[in-house]
Coordinates of N, CA, C and O in Angstrom, one line a residue:
M68 N -18.9 0.3 -41.3 CA -17.6 0.8 -41.0 C -16.7 -0.4 -40.8 O -17.0 -1.4 -40.1
K69 N -15.5 -0.3 -41.3 CA -14.5 -1.3 -41.1 C -13.9 -1.2 -39.7 O -13.8 -0.1 -39.2
E70 N -13.5 -2.3 -39.1 CA -12.9 -2.3 -37.8 C -11.4 -2.6 -38.0 O -11.0 -3.3 -38.9
Y71 N -10.6 -2.0 -37.1 CA -9.2 -2.2 -37.1 C -8.6 -2.5 -35.7 O -9.0 -1.7 -34.8
R72 N -7.8 -3.5 -35.6 CA -7.2 -3.7 -34.3 C -5.8 -4.2 -34.5 O -5.6 -5.1 -35.4
A73 N -4.8 -3.7 -33.8 CA -3.4 -4.1 -34.0 C -2.7 -3.9 -32.6 O -3.1 -3.1 -31.8
S74 N -1.7 -4.8 -32.4 CA -0.9 -4.6 -31.2 C 0.5 -4.9 -31.5 O 0.8 -5.7 -32.4
K75 N 1.4 -4.3 -30.7 CA 2.8 -4.5 -30.9 C 3.5 -4.3 -29.6 O 3.2 -3.4 -28.9
E76 N 4.5 -5.2 -29.3 CA 5.3 -5.1 -28.1 C 6.6 -4.5 -28.5 O 7.2 -4.8 -29.5
L77 N 7.0 -3.5 -27.7 CA 8.3 -2.8 -28.0 C 8.9 -2.4 -26.7 O 8.3 -2.5 -25.6
L78 N 10.2 -2.0 -26.8 CA 10.9 -1.6 -25.6 C 10.7 -0.1 -25.4 O 10.9 0.7 -26.3
G79 N 10.2 0.2 -24.3 CA 9.9 1.6 -23.9 C 10.5 2.0 -22.6 O 11.4 1.3 -22.1
M80 N 10.0 3.0 -21.9 CA 10.5 3.4 -20.6 C 9.4 3.4 -19.6 O 8.3 3.7 -19.9
R81 N 9.8 3.1 -18.4 CA 8.9 3.2 -17.3 C 9.5 4.1 -16.2 O 10.7 4.0 -15.9
S82 N 8.7 5.0 -15.7 CA 9.2 6.0 -14.7 C 8.1 6.2 -13.6 O 7.0 6.5 -13.9
S83 N 8.5 5.9 -12.4 CA 7.7 6.1 -11.3 C 8.6 6.4 -10.1 O 9.8 6.2 -10.2
P84 N 8.0 6.7 -8.9 CA 8.9 6.9 -7.7 C 9.6 5.6 -7.4 O 10.7 5.6 -6.8
E85 N 9.0 4.4 -7.7 CA 9.6 3.1 -7.4 C 10.6 2.6 -8.4 O 11.5 1.9 -8.0
A86 N 10.5 3.0 -9.6 CA 11.4 2.4 -10.6 C 11.5 3.3 -11.9 O 10.6 4.1 -12.2
F87 N 12.7 3.2 -12.5 CA 12.9 3.9 -13.7 C 13.8 3.0 -14.6 O 14.8 2.5 -14.1
G88 N 13.4 2.9 -15.9 CA 14.3 2.2 -16.8 C 13.4 1.6 -17.9 O 12.3 1.9 -18.1
A89 N 14.1 0.7 -18.7 CA 13.5 0.1 -19.8 C 12.4 -0.8 -19.4 O 12.5 -1.5 -18.3
A90 N 11.3 -0.9 -20.2 CA 10.2 -1.8 -19.9 C 9.6 -2.3 -21.2 O 9.6 -1.5 -22.2
K91 N 9.1 -3.5 -21.2 CA 8.4 -4.0 -22.4 C 7.0 -3.4 -22.3 O 6.3 -3.5 -21.3
V92 N 6.6 -2.7 -23.4 CA 5.3 -2.0 -23.4 C 4.5 -2.6 -24.6 O 5.1 -2.8 -25.7
T93 N 3.3 -2.9 -24.3 CA 2.4 -3.4 -25.4 C 1.5 -2.2 -25.8 O 0.8 -1.6 -25.0
V94 N 1.6 -1.9 -27.1 CA 0.8 -0.8 -27.7 C -0.3 -1.4 -28.5 O -0.1 -2.2 -29.3
R95 N -1.5 -1.0 -28.2 CA -2.7 -1.5 -29.0 C -3.4 -0.3 -29.6 O -3.6 0.8 -28.9
I96 N -3.9 -0.5 -30.8 CA -4.7 0.6 -31.5 C -6.0 -0.1 -32.0 O -5.9 -1.2 -32.5
S97 N -7.1 0.6 -31.8 CA -8.3 0.0 -32.3 C -9.2 1.1 -32.9 O -9.1 2.3 -32.4
A98 N -9.9 0.8 -33.8 CA -10.9 1.7 -34.5 C -12.1 0.9 -34.8 O -12.1 -0.1 -35.4
D99 N -13.3 1.4 -34.3 CA -14.6 0.8 -34.6 C -15.6 1.8 -34.4 O -15.4 3.0 -34.4
R100 N -16.9 1.4 -34.3 CA -18.0 2.4 -34.2 C -17.9 3.3 -33.0 O -18.4 4.4 -33.0
A101 N -17.3 2.8 -32.0 CA -17.2 3.5 -30.7 C -16.1 4.6 -30.8 O -16.1 5.6 -30.0
G102 N -15.2 4.5 -31.8 CA -14.2 5.5 -31.9 C -12.8 4.9 -32.1 O -12.7 3.7 -32.4
K103 N -11.8 5.7 -32.0 CA -10.4 5.3 -32.2 C -9.7 5.5 -30.9 O -9.8 6.5 -30.3
S104 N -8.8 4.5 -30.6 CA -8.1 4.6 -29.3 C -6.8 3.9 -29.4 O -6.5 3.1 -30.3
M105 N -5.9 4.4 -28.5 CA -4.6 3.7 -28.4 C -4.4 3.5 -26.9 O -4.7 4.3 -26.1
S106 N -3.8 2.3 -26.6 CA -3.5 2.0 -25.2 C -2.1 1.5 -25.1 O -1.5 1.0 -26.0
F107 N -1.6 1.7 -23.9 CA -0.2 1.3 -23.5 C -0.3 0.5 -22.3 O -0.8 0.9 -21.3
G108 N 0.3 -0.7 -22.3 CA 0.3 -1.6 -21.2 C 1.7 -2.0 -20.8 O 2.5 -2.3 -21.7
I109 N 2.0 -2.2 -19.5 CA 3.2 -2.7 -19.1 C 2.9 -4.1 -18.5 O 2.2 -4.2 -17.5
D110 N 3.5 -5.1 -19.2 CA 3.2 -6.5 -18.8 C 3.7 -6.8 -17.4 O 4.7 -6.2 -16.9
G111 N 2.9 -7.5 -16.6 CA 3.3 -7.9 -15.3 C 3.0 -6.8 -14.2 O 3.2 -7.1 -13.1
E112 N 2.5 -5.7 -14.6 CA 2.2 -4.6 -13.6 C 0.8 -4.3 -13.6 O 0.4 -3.3 -12.9
N113 N -0.1 -5.0 -14.3 CA -1.5 -4.7 -14.3 C -1.8 -3.2 -14.6 O -2.6 -2.6 -13.9
L114 N -1.0 -2.7 -15.5 CA -1.2 -1.2 -15.8 C -1.5 -1.1 -17.3 O -0.9 -1.6 -18.2
M115 N -2.6 -0.3 -17.6 CA -2.9 0.1 -18.9 C -3.5 1.5 -18.9 O -4.2 1.8 -18.1
I116 N -3.0 2.2 -19.9 CA -3.5 3.6 -20.1 C -4.1 3.7 -21.5 O -3.4 3.3 -22.5
E117 N -5.3 4.1 -21.6 CA -6.0 4.2 -22.9 C -6.4 5.6 -23.2 O -6.8 6.3 -22.3
V118 N -6.1 6.1 -24.4 CA -6.5 7.4 -24.8 C -7.2 7.4 -26.1 O -6.9 6.6 -27.0
P119 N -8.3 8.3 -26.2 CA -8.9 8.4 -27.5 C -8.0 9.2 -28.5 O -7.3 10.1 -28.1
L120 N -8.0 8.8 -29.7 CA -7.2 9.4 -30.7 C -7.8 10.6 -31.4 O -7.0 11.5 -31.8
E121 N -9.1 10.7 -31.4 CA -9.7 11.9 -32.1 C -9.2 13.2 -31.6 O -8.8 14.1 -32.4
P122 N -9.1 13.5 -30.3 CA -8.6 14.8 -29.8 C -7.1 15.0 -30.1 O -6.6 16.1 -30.1
L123 N -6.4 14.0 -30.5 CA -4.9 14.1 -30.8 C -4.6 14.1 -32.2 O -3.4 14.2 -32.6
K124 N -5.6 14.1 -33.1 CA -5.4 13.9 -34.5 C -4.5 15.0 -35.1 O -3.5 14.7 -35.8
D125 N -4.8 16.3 -34.8 CA -3.9 17.4 -35.3 C -2.5 17.3 -34.7 O -1.5 17.6 -35.4
M126 N -2.4 17.0 -33.4 CA -1.0 16.8 -32.8 C -0.2 15.8 -33.5 O 1.0 16.0 -33.8
I127 N -0.8 14.6 -33.8 CA -0.1 13.5 -34.5 C 0.3 13.9 -35.9 O 1.4 13.7 -36.3
K128 N -0.6 14.6 -36.6 CA -0.3 15.1 -38.0 C 0.9 16.0 -38.0 O 1.8 15.9 -38.8
R129 N 0.9 17.0 -37.0 CA 2.0 17.9 -37.0 C 3.3 17.2 -36.6 O 4.4 17.6 -37.2
A130 N 3.3 16.2 -35.8 CA 4.5 15.5 -35.4 C 5.1 14.8 -36.6 O 6.3 14.8 -36.7
Y131 N 4.3 14.3 -37.5 CA 4.8 13.6 -38.7 C 5.4 14.6 -39.7 O 6.1 14.2 -40.6
K132 N 5.0 15.8 -39.6 CA 5.6 16.8 -40.6 C 6.9 17.3 -40.2 O 7.6 18.0 -41.0
V133 N 7.4 17.1 -38.9 CA 8.7 17.5 -38.4 C 9.8 16.7 -39.1 O 9.7 15.6 -39.2

């Protein structure tokens, strides 16, 4: 199996009780023998959220058809 890894920094939004507004978000996508995942990190906040992509496959396909 081929492996794939990519990351991109972009301007996103951060929302919490403490702060709301624009934030630099690092998005990472990886695919390997363990599966496919996407993670979102906010630099300087020690925050990363990772989600598996397999359960979202149909949702993502539908969104691209809109």
